[in-house]
PDB file of C-alpha atoms in Angstrom:
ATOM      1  CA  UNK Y   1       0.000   0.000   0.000  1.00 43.00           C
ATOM      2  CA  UNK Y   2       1.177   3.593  -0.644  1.00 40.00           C
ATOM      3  CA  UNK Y   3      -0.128   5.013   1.927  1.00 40.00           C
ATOM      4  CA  UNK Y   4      -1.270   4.290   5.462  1.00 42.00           C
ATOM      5  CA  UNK Y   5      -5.047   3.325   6.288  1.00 37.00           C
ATOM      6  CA  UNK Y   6      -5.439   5.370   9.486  1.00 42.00           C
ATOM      7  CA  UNK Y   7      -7.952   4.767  11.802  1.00 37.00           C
ATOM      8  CA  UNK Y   8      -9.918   7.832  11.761  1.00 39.00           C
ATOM      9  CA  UNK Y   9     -10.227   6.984   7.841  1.00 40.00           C
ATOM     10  CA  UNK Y  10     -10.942   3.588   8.261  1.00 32.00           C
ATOM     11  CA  UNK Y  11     -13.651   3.782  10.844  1.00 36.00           C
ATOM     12  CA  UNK Y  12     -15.447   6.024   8.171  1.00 39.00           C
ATOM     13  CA  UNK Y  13     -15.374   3.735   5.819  1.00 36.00           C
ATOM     14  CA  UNK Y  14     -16.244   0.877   7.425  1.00 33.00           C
ATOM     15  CA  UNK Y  15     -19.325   2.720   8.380  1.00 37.00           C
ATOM     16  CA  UNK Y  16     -20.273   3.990   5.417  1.00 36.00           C
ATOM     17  CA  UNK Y  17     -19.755   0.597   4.165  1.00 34.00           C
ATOM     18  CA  UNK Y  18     -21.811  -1.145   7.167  1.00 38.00           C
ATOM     19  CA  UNK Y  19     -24.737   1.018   6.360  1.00 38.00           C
ATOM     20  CA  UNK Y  20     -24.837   0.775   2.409  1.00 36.00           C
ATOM     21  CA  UNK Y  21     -24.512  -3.097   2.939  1.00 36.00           C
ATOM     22  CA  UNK Y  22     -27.697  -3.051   6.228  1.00 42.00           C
ATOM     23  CA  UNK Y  23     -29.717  -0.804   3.799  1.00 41.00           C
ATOM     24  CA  UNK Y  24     -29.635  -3.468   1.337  1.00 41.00           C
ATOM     25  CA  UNK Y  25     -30.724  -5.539   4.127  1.00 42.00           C
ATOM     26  CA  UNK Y  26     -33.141  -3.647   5.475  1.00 47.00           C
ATOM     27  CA  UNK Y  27     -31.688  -2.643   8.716  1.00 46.00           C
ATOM     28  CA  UNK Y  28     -31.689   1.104  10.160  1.00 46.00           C
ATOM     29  CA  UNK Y  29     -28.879   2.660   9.335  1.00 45.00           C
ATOM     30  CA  UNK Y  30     -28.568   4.462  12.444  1.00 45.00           C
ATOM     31  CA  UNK Y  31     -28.306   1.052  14.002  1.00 46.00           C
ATOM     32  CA  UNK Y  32     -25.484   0.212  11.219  1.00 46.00           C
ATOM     33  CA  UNK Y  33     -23.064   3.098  12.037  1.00 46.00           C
ATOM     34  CA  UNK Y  34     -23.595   3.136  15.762  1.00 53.00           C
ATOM     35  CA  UNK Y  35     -20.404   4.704  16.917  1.00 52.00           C
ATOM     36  CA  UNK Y  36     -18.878   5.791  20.077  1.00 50.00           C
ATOM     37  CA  UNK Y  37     -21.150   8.206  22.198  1.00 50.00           C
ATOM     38  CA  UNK Y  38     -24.015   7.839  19.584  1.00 55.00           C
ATOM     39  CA  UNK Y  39     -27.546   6.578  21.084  1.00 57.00           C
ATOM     40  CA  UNK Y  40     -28.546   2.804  19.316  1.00 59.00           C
ATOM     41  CA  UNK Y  41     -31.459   3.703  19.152  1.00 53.00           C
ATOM     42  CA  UNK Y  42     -31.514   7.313  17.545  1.00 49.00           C
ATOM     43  CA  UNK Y  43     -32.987   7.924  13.908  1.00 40.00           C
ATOM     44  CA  UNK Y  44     -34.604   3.913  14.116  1.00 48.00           C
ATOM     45  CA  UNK Y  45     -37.845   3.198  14.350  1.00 49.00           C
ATOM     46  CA  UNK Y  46     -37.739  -0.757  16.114  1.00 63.00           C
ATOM     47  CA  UNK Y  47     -38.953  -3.618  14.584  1.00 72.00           C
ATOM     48  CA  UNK Y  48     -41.947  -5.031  16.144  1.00 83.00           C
ATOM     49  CA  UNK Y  49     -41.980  -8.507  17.050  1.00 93.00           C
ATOM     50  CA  UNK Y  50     -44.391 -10.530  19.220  1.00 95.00           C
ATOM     51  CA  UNK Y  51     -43.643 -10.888  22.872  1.00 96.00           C
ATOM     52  CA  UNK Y  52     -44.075 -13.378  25.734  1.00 96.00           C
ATOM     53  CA  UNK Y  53     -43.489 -12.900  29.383  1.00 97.00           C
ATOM     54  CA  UNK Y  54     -41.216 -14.651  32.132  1.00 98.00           C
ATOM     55  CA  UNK Y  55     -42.817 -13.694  35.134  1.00 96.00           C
ATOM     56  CA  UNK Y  56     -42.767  -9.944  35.079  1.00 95.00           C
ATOM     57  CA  UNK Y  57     -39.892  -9.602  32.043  1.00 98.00           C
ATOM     58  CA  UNK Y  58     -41.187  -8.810  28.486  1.00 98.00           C
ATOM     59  CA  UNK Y  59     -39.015 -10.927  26.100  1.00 98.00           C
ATOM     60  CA  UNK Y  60     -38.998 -10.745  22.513  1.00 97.00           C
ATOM     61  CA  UNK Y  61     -39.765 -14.563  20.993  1.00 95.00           C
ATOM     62  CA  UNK Y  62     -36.746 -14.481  19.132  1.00 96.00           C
ATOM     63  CA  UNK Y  63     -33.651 -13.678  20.924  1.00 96.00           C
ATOM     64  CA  UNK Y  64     -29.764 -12.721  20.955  1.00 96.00           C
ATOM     65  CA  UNK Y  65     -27.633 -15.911  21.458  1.00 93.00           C
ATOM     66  CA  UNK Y  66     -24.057 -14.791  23.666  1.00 92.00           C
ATOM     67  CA  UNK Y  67     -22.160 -17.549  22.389  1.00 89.00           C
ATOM     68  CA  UNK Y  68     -20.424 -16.042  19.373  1.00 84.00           C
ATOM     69  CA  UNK Y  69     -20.229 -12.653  21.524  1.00 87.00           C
ATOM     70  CA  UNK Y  70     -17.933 -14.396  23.613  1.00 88.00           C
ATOM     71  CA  UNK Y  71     -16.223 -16.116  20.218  1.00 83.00           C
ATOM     72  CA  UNK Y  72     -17.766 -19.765  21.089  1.00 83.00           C
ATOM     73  CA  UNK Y  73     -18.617 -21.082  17.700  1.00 88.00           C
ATOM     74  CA  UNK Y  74     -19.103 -24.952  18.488  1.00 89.00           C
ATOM     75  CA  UNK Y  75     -16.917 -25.229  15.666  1.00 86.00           C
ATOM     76  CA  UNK Y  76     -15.626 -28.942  16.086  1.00 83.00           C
ATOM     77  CA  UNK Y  77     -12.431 -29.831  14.735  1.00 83.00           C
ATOM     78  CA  UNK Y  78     -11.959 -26.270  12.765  1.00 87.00           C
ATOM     79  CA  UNK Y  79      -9.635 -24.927  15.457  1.00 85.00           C
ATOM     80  CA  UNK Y  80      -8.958 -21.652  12.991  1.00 91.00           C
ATOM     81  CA  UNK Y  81     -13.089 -20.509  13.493  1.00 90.00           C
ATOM     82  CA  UNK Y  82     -12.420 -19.581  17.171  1.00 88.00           C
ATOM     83  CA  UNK Y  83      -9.642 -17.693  16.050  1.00 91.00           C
ATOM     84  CA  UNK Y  84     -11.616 -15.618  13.348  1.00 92.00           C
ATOM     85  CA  UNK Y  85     -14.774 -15.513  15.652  1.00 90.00           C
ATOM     86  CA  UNK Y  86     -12.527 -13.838  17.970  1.00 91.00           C
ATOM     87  CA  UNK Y  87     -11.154 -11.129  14.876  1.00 94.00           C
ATOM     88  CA  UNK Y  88     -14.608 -10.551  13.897  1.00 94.00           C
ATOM     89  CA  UNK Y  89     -16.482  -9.747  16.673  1.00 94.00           C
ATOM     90  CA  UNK Y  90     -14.034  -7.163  17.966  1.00 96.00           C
ATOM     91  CA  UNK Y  91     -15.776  -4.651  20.991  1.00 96.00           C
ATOM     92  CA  UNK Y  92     -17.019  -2.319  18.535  1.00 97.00           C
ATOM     93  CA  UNK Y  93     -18.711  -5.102  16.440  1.00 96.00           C
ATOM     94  CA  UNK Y  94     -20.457  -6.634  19.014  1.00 96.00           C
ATOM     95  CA  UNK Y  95     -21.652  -2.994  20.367  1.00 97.00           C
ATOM     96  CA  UNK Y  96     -22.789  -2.784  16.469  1.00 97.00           C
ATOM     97  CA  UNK Y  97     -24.356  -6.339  16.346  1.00 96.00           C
ATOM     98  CA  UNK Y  98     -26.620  -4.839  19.957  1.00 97.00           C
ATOM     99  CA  UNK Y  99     -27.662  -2.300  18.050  1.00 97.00           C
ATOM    100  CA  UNK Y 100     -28.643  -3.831  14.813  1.00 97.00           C
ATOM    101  CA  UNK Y 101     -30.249  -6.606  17.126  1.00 97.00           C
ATOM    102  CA  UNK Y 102     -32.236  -4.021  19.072  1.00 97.00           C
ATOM    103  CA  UNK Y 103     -33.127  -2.091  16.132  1.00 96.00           C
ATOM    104  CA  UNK Y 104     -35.271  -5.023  14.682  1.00 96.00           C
ATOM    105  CA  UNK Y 105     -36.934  -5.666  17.301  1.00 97.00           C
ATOM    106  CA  UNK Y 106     -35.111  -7.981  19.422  1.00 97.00           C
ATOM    107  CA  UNK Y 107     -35.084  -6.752  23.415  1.00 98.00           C
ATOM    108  CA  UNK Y 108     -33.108  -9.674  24.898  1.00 98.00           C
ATOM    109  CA  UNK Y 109     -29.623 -11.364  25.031  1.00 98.00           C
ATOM    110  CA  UNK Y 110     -28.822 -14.785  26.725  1.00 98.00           C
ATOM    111  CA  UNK Y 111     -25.343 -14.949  27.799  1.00 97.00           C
ATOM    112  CA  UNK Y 112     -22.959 -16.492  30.260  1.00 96.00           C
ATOM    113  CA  UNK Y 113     -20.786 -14.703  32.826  1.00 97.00           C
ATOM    114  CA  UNK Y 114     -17.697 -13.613  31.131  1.00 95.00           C
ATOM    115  CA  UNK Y 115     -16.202 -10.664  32.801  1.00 96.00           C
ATOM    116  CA  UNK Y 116     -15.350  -8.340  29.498  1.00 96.00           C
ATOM    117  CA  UNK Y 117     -18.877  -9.428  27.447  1.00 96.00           C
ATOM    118  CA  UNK Y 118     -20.651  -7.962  30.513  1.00 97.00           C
ATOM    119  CA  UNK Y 119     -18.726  -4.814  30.625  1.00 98.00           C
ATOM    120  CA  UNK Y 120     -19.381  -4.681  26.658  1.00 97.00           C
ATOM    121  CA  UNK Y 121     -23.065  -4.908  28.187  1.00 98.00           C
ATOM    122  CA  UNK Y 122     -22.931  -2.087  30.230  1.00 98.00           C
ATOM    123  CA  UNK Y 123     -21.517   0.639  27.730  1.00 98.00           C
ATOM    124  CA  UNK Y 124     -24.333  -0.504  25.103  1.00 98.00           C
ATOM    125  CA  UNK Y 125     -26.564   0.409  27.882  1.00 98.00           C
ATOM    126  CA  UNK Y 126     -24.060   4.052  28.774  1.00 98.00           C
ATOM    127  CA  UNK Y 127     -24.960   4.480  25.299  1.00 97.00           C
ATOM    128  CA  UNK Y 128     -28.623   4.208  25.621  1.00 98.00           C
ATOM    129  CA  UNK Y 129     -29.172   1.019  24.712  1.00 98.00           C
ATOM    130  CA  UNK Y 130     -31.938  -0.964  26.378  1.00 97.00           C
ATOM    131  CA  UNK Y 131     -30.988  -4.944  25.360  1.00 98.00           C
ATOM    132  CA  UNK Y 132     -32.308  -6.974  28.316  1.00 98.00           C
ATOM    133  CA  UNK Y 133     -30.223 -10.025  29.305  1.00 99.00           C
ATOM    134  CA  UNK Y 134     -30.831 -13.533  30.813  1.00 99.00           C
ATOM    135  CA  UNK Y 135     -27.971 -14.348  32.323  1.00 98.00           C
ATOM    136  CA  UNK Y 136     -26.078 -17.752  33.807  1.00 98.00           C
ATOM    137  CA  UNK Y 137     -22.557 -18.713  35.417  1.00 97.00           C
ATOM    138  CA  UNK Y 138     -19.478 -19.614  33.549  1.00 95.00           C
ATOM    139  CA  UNK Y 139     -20.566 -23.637  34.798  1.00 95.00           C
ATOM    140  CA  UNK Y 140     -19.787 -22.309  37.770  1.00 97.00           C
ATOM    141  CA  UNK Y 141     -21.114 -25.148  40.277  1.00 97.00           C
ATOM    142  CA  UNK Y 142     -19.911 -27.878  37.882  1.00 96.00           C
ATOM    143  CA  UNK Y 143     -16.195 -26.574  38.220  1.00 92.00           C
ATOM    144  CA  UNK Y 144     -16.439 -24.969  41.777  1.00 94.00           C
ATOM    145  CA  UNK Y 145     -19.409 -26.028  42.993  1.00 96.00           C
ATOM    146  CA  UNK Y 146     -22.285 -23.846  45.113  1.00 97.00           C
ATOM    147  CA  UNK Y 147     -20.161 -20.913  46.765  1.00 98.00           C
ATOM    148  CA  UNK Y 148     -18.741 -20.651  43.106  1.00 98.00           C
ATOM    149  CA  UNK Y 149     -22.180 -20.597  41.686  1.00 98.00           C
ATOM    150  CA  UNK Y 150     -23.201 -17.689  44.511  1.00 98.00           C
ATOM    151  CA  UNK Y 151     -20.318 -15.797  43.967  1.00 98.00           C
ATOM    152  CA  UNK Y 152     -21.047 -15.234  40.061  1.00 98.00           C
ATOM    153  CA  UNK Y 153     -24.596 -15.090  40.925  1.00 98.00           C
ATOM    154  CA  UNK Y 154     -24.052 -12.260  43.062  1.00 99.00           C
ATOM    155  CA  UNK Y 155     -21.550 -10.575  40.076  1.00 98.00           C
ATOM    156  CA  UNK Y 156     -24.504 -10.822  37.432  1.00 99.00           C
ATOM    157  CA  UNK Y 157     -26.826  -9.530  39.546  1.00 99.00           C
ATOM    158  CA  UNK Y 158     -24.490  -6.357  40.722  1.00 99.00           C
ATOM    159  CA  UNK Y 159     -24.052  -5.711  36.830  1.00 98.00           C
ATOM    160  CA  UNK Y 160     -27.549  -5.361  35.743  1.00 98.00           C
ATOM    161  CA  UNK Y 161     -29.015  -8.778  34.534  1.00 99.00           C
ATOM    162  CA  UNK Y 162     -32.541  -9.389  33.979  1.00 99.00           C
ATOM    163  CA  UNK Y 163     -33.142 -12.761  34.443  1.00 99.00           C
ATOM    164  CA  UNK Y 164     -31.224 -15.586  35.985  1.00 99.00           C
ATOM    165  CA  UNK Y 165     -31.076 -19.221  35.138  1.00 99.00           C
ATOM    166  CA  UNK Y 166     -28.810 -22.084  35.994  1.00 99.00           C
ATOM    167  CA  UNK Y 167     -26.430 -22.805  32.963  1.00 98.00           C
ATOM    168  CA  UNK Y 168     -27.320 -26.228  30.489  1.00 98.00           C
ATOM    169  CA  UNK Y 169     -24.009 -27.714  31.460  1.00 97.00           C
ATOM    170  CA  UNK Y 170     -24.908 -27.350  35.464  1.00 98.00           C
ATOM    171  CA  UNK Y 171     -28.107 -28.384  34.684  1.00 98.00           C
ATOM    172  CA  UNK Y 172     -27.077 -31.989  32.955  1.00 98.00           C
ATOM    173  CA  UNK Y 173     -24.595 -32.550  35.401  1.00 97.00           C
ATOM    174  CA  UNK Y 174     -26.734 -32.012  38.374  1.00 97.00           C
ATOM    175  CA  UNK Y 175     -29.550 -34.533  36.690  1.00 98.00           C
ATOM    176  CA  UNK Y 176     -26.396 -37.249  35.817  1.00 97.00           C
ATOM    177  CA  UNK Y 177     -25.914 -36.461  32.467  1.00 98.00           C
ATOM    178  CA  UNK Y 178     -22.481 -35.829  31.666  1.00 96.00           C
ATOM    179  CA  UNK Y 179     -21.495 -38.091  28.449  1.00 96.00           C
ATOM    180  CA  UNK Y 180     -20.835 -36.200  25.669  1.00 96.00           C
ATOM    181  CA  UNK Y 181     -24.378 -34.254  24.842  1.00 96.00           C
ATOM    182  CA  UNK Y 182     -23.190 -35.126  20.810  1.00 96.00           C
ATOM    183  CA  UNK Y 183     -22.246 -38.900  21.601  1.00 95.00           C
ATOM    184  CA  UNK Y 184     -24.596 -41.727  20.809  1.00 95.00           C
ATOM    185  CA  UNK Y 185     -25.002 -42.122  24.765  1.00 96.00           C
ATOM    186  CA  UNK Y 186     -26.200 -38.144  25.479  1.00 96.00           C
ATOM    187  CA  UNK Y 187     -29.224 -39.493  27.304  1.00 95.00           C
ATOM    188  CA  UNK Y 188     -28.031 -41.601  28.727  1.00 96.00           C
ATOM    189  CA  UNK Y 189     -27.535 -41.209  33.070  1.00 95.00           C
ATOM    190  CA  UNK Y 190     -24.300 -41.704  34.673  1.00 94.00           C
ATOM    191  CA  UNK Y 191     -25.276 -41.151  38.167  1.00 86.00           C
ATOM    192  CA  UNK Y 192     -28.419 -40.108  40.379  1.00 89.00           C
ATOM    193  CA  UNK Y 193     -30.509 -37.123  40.105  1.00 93.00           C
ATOM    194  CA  UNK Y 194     -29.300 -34.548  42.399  1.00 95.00           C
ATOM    195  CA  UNK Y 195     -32.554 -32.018  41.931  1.00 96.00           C
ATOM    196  CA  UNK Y 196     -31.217 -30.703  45.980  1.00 97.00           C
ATOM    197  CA  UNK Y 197     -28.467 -29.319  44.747  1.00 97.00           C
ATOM    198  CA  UNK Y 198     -30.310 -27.603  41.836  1.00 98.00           C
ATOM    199  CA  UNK Y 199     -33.016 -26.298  44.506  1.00 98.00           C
ATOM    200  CA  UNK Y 200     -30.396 -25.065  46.569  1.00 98.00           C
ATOM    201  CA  UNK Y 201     -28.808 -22.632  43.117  1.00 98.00           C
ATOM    202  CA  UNK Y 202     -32.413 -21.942  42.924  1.00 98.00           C
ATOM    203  CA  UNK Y 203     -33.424 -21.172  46.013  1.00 98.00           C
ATOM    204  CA  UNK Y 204     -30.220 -18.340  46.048  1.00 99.00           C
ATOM    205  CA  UNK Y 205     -30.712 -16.679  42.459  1.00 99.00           C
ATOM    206  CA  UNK Y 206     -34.496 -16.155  43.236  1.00 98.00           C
ATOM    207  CA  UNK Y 207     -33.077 -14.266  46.339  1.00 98.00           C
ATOM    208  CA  UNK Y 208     -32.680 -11.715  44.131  1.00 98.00           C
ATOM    209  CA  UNK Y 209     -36.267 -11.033  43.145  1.00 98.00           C
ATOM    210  CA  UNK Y 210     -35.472 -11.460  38.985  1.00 99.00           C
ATOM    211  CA  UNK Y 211     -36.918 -14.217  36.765  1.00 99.00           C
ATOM    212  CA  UNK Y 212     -34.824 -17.440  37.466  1.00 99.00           C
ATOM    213  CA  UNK Y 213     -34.865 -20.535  34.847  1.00 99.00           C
ATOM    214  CA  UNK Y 214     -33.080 -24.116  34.570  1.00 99.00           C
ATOM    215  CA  UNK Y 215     -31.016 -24.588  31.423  1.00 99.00           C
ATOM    216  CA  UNK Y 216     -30.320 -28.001  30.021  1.00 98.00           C
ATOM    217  CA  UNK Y 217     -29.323 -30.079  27.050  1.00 98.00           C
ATOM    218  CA  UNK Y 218     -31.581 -33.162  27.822  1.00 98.00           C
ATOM    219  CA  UNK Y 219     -34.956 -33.599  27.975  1.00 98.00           C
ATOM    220  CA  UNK Y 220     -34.444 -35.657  31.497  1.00 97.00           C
ATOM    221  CA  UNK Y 221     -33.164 -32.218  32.913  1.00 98.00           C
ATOM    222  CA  UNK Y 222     -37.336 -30.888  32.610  1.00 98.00           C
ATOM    223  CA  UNK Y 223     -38.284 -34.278  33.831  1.00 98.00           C
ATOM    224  CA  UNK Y 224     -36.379 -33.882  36.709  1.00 98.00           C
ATOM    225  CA  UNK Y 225     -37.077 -30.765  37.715  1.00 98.00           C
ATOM    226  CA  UNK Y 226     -40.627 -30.830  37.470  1.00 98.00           C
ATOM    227  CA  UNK Y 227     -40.799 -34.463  39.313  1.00 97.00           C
ATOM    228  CA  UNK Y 228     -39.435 -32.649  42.130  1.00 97.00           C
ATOM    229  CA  UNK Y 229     -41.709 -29.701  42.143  1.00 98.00           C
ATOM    230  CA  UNK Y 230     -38.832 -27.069  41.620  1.00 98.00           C
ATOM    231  CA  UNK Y 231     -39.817 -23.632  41.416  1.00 97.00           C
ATOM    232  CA  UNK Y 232     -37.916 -22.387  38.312  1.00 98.00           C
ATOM    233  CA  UNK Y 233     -39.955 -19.496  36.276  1.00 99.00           C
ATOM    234  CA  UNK Y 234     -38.758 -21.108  32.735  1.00 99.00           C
ATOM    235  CA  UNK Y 235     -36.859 -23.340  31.313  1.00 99.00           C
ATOM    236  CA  UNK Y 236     -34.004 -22.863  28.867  1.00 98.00           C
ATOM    237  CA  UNK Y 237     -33.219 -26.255  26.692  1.00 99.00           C
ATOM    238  CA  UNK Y 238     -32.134 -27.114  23.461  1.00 98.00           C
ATOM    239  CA  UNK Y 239     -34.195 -27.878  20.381  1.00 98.00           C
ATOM    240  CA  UNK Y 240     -33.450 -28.990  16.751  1.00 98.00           C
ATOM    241  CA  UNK Y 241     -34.067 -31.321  14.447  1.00 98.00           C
ATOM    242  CA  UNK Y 242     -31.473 -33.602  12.997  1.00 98.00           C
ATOM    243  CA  UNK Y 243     -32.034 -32.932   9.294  1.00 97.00           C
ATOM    244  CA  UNK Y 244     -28.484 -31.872   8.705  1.00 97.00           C
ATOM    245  CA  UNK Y 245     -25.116 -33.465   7.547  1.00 95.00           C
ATOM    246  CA  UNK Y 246     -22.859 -33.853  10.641  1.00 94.00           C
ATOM    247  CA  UNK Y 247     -25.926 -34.833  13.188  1.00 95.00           C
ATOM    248  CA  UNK Y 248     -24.600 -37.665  13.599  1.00 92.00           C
ATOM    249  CA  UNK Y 249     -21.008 -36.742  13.536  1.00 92.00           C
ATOM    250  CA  UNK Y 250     -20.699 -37.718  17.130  1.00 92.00           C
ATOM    251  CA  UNK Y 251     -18.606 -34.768  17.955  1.00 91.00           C
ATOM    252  CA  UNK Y 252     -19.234 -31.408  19.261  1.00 93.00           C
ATOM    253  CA  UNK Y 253     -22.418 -31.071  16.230  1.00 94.00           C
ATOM    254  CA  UNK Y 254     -25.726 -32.100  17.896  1.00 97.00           C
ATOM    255  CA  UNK Y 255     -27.539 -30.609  21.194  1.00 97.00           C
ATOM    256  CA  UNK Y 256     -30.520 -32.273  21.117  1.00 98.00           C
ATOM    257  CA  UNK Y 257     -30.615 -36.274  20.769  1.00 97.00           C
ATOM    258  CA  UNK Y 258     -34.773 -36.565  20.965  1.00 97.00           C
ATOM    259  CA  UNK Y 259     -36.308 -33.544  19.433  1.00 98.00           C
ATOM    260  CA  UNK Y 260     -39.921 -35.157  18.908  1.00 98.00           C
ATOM    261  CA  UNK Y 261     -40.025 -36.678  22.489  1.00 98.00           C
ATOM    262  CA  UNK Y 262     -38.923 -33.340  23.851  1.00 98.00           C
ATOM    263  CA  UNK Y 263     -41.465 -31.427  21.771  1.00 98.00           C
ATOM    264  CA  UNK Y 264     -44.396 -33.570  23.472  1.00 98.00           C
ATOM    265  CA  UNK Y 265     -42.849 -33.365  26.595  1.00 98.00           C
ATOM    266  CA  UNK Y 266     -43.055 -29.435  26.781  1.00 98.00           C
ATOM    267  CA  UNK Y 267     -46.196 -29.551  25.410  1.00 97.00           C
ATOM    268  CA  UNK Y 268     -47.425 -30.505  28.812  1.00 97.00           C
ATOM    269  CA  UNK Y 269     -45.477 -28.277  31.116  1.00 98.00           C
ATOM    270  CA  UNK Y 270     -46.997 -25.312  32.272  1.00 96.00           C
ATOM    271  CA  UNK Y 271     -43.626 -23.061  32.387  1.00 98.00           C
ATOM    272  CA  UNK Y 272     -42.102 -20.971  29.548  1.00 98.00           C
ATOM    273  CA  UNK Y 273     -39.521 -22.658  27.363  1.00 98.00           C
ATOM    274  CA  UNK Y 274     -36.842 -21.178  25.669  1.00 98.00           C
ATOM    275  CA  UNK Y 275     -35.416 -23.139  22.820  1.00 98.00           C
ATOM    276  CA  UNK Y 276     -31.721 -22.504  22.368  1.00 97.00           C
ATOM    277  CA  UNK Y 277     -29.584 -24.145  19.862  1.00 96.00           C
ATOM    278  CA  UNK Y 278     -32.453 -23.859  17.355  1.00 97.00           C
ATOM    279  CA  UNK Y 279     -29.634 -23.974  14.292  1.00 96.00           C
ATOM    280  CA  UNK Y 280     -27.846 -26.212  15.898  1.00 96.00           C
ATOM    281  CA  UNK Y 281     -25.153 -23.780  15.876  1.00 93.00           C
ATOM    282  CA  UNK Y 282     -25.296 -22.507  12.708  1.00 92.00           C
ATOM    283  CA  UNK Y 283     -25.811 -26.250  10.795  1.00 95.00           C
ATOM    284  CA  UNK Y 284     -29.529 -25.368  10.274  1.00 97.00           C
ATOM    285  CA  UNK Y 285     -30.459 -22.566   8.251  1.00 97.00           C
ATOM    286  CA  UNK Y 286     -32.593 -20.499  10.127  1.00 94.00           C
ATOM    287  CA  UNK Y 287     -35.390 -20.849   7.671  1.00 94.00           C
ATOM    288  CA  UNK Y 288     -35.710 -23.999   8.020  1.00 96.00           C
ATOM    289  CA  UNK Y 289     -34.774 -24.016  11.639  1.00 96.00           C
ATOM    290  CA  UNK Y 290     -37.630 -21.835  13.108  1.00 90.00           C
ATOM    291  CA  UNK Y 291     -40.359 -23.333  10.983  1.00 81.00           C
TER     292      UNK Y 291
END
């Protein structure tokens, strides 16, 4: 090059560029070239969408997934995706991708406790953003057990969350489930039920008066949980179908081993489900994933 690309110069372009490509799209451009100090939500009218509720929280019915915020892309043996997730969604894209989000209608994120993505968080809101989030622990009790799980608890809260629930991963491994949720043997129980534990994490999140869920890659988590009567305000437990390629890979590439059994077993509990996973992260086009 003959001359340096500073970054005054660049940022321009790039958001010229990000709002000549979201135009095309469809998307506000005020929500495209959201800069530093600038309001997400000035100069765009947002999306409407229908809504449910979780106890008193108004949640748009499709929402924000955190993984890729915090550059988990599930993406097997591709080692090098991580690595580009990571160069992609740099602060000021993911402070974008909030705004774009919010701007077409979508009021809530779901994301786990990762120190920086919740700071990231808290300057969309500075800004005047007004993304919701449903929040869990980094596994927390799986790795440290329930003074781990309080402690992160108690960070979430502190920050601003909306909504608690107790992360998939502490939810299978509280219920016995800890093969490998993409093995031939996901459903499969290792050891007993321990729903006291999980009442105890629930009994301390609802301390804080928010919205506080289960999470869980099995249907045997719900089963569980609503054998013993917990009182969890929603569920949060993956759902696809396998009518992709690498189902059946057996390796980090399916979250949901018994979609139609699942399906008929939420039709008969009386709690709010949210479906995560629906693309089976990113394998599905959405498309065909949410019809």
């Amino acid at each position: 090059m003959s001359e340096k690309t500073h970054r005054r110069g660049f940022v321009e372009k790039t958001a010229w560029t990000a709002a000549s490509l979201a135009a095309g799209m469809g998307i506000p451009a005020a929500a495209a070239t959201y800069q530093d100090g600038g309001d997400p939500s000035a100069g765009a009218a947002t999306a409407a969408l229908p809504r449910g509720k979780i106890k008193n929280l108004e949640v748009s019915r499709l929402l924000l997934g955190g993984n890729l915020l915090t550059h988990y892309t599930h993406s097997r043996d591709l080692r090098y995706v991580y690595s580009l997730a990571r160069e992609y969604n740099t602060d000021d894209k993911i402070l974008q991708t909030l705004a774009v989000a919010e701007a077409n209608g979508i009021n809530t994120l779901i994301i786990h406790y990762v120190p920086h993505a919740i700071e990231l968080l808290q300057e969309h809101r500075r800004r005047g953003g007004k993304m919701q989030w449903i929040t869990c622990t980094a596994h927390a009790m799986v790795s440290g057990g329930l003074d781990a799980f309080k402690q992160q608890i108690d960070s979430l809260v502190a920050a601003g969350t909306n909504a608690l629930y107790i992360s998939g991963i502490e939810g299978d491994h509280a219920c016995g489930f800890v093969n490998d949720v993409s093995g031939p043997e996901a459903e499969q129980r290792v050891g007993a039920p321990r729903t006291e534990l999980l009442a105890q994490a629930l009994e301390y999140a609802k301390q804080s008066g928010l919205p506080v869920g289960i999470g869980g890659h099995r249907m045997g988590v719900v089963e569980d949980c609503e054998k013993a009567g917990l009182d969890n305000d929603f569920y949060m437990v993956t759902f696809h179908h396998h009518k992709y390629p690498t189902a059946k890979l057996n390796f980090d590439s399916r979250w949901c081993a018994l979609p139609e059994e699942l399906a008929a077993l939420m039709r008969n509990v009386r709690k709010p489900w949210i479906a995560f996973k629906v693309m089976a992260a990113g394998a599905i086009p959405p498309q065909n994933a949410f019809r």
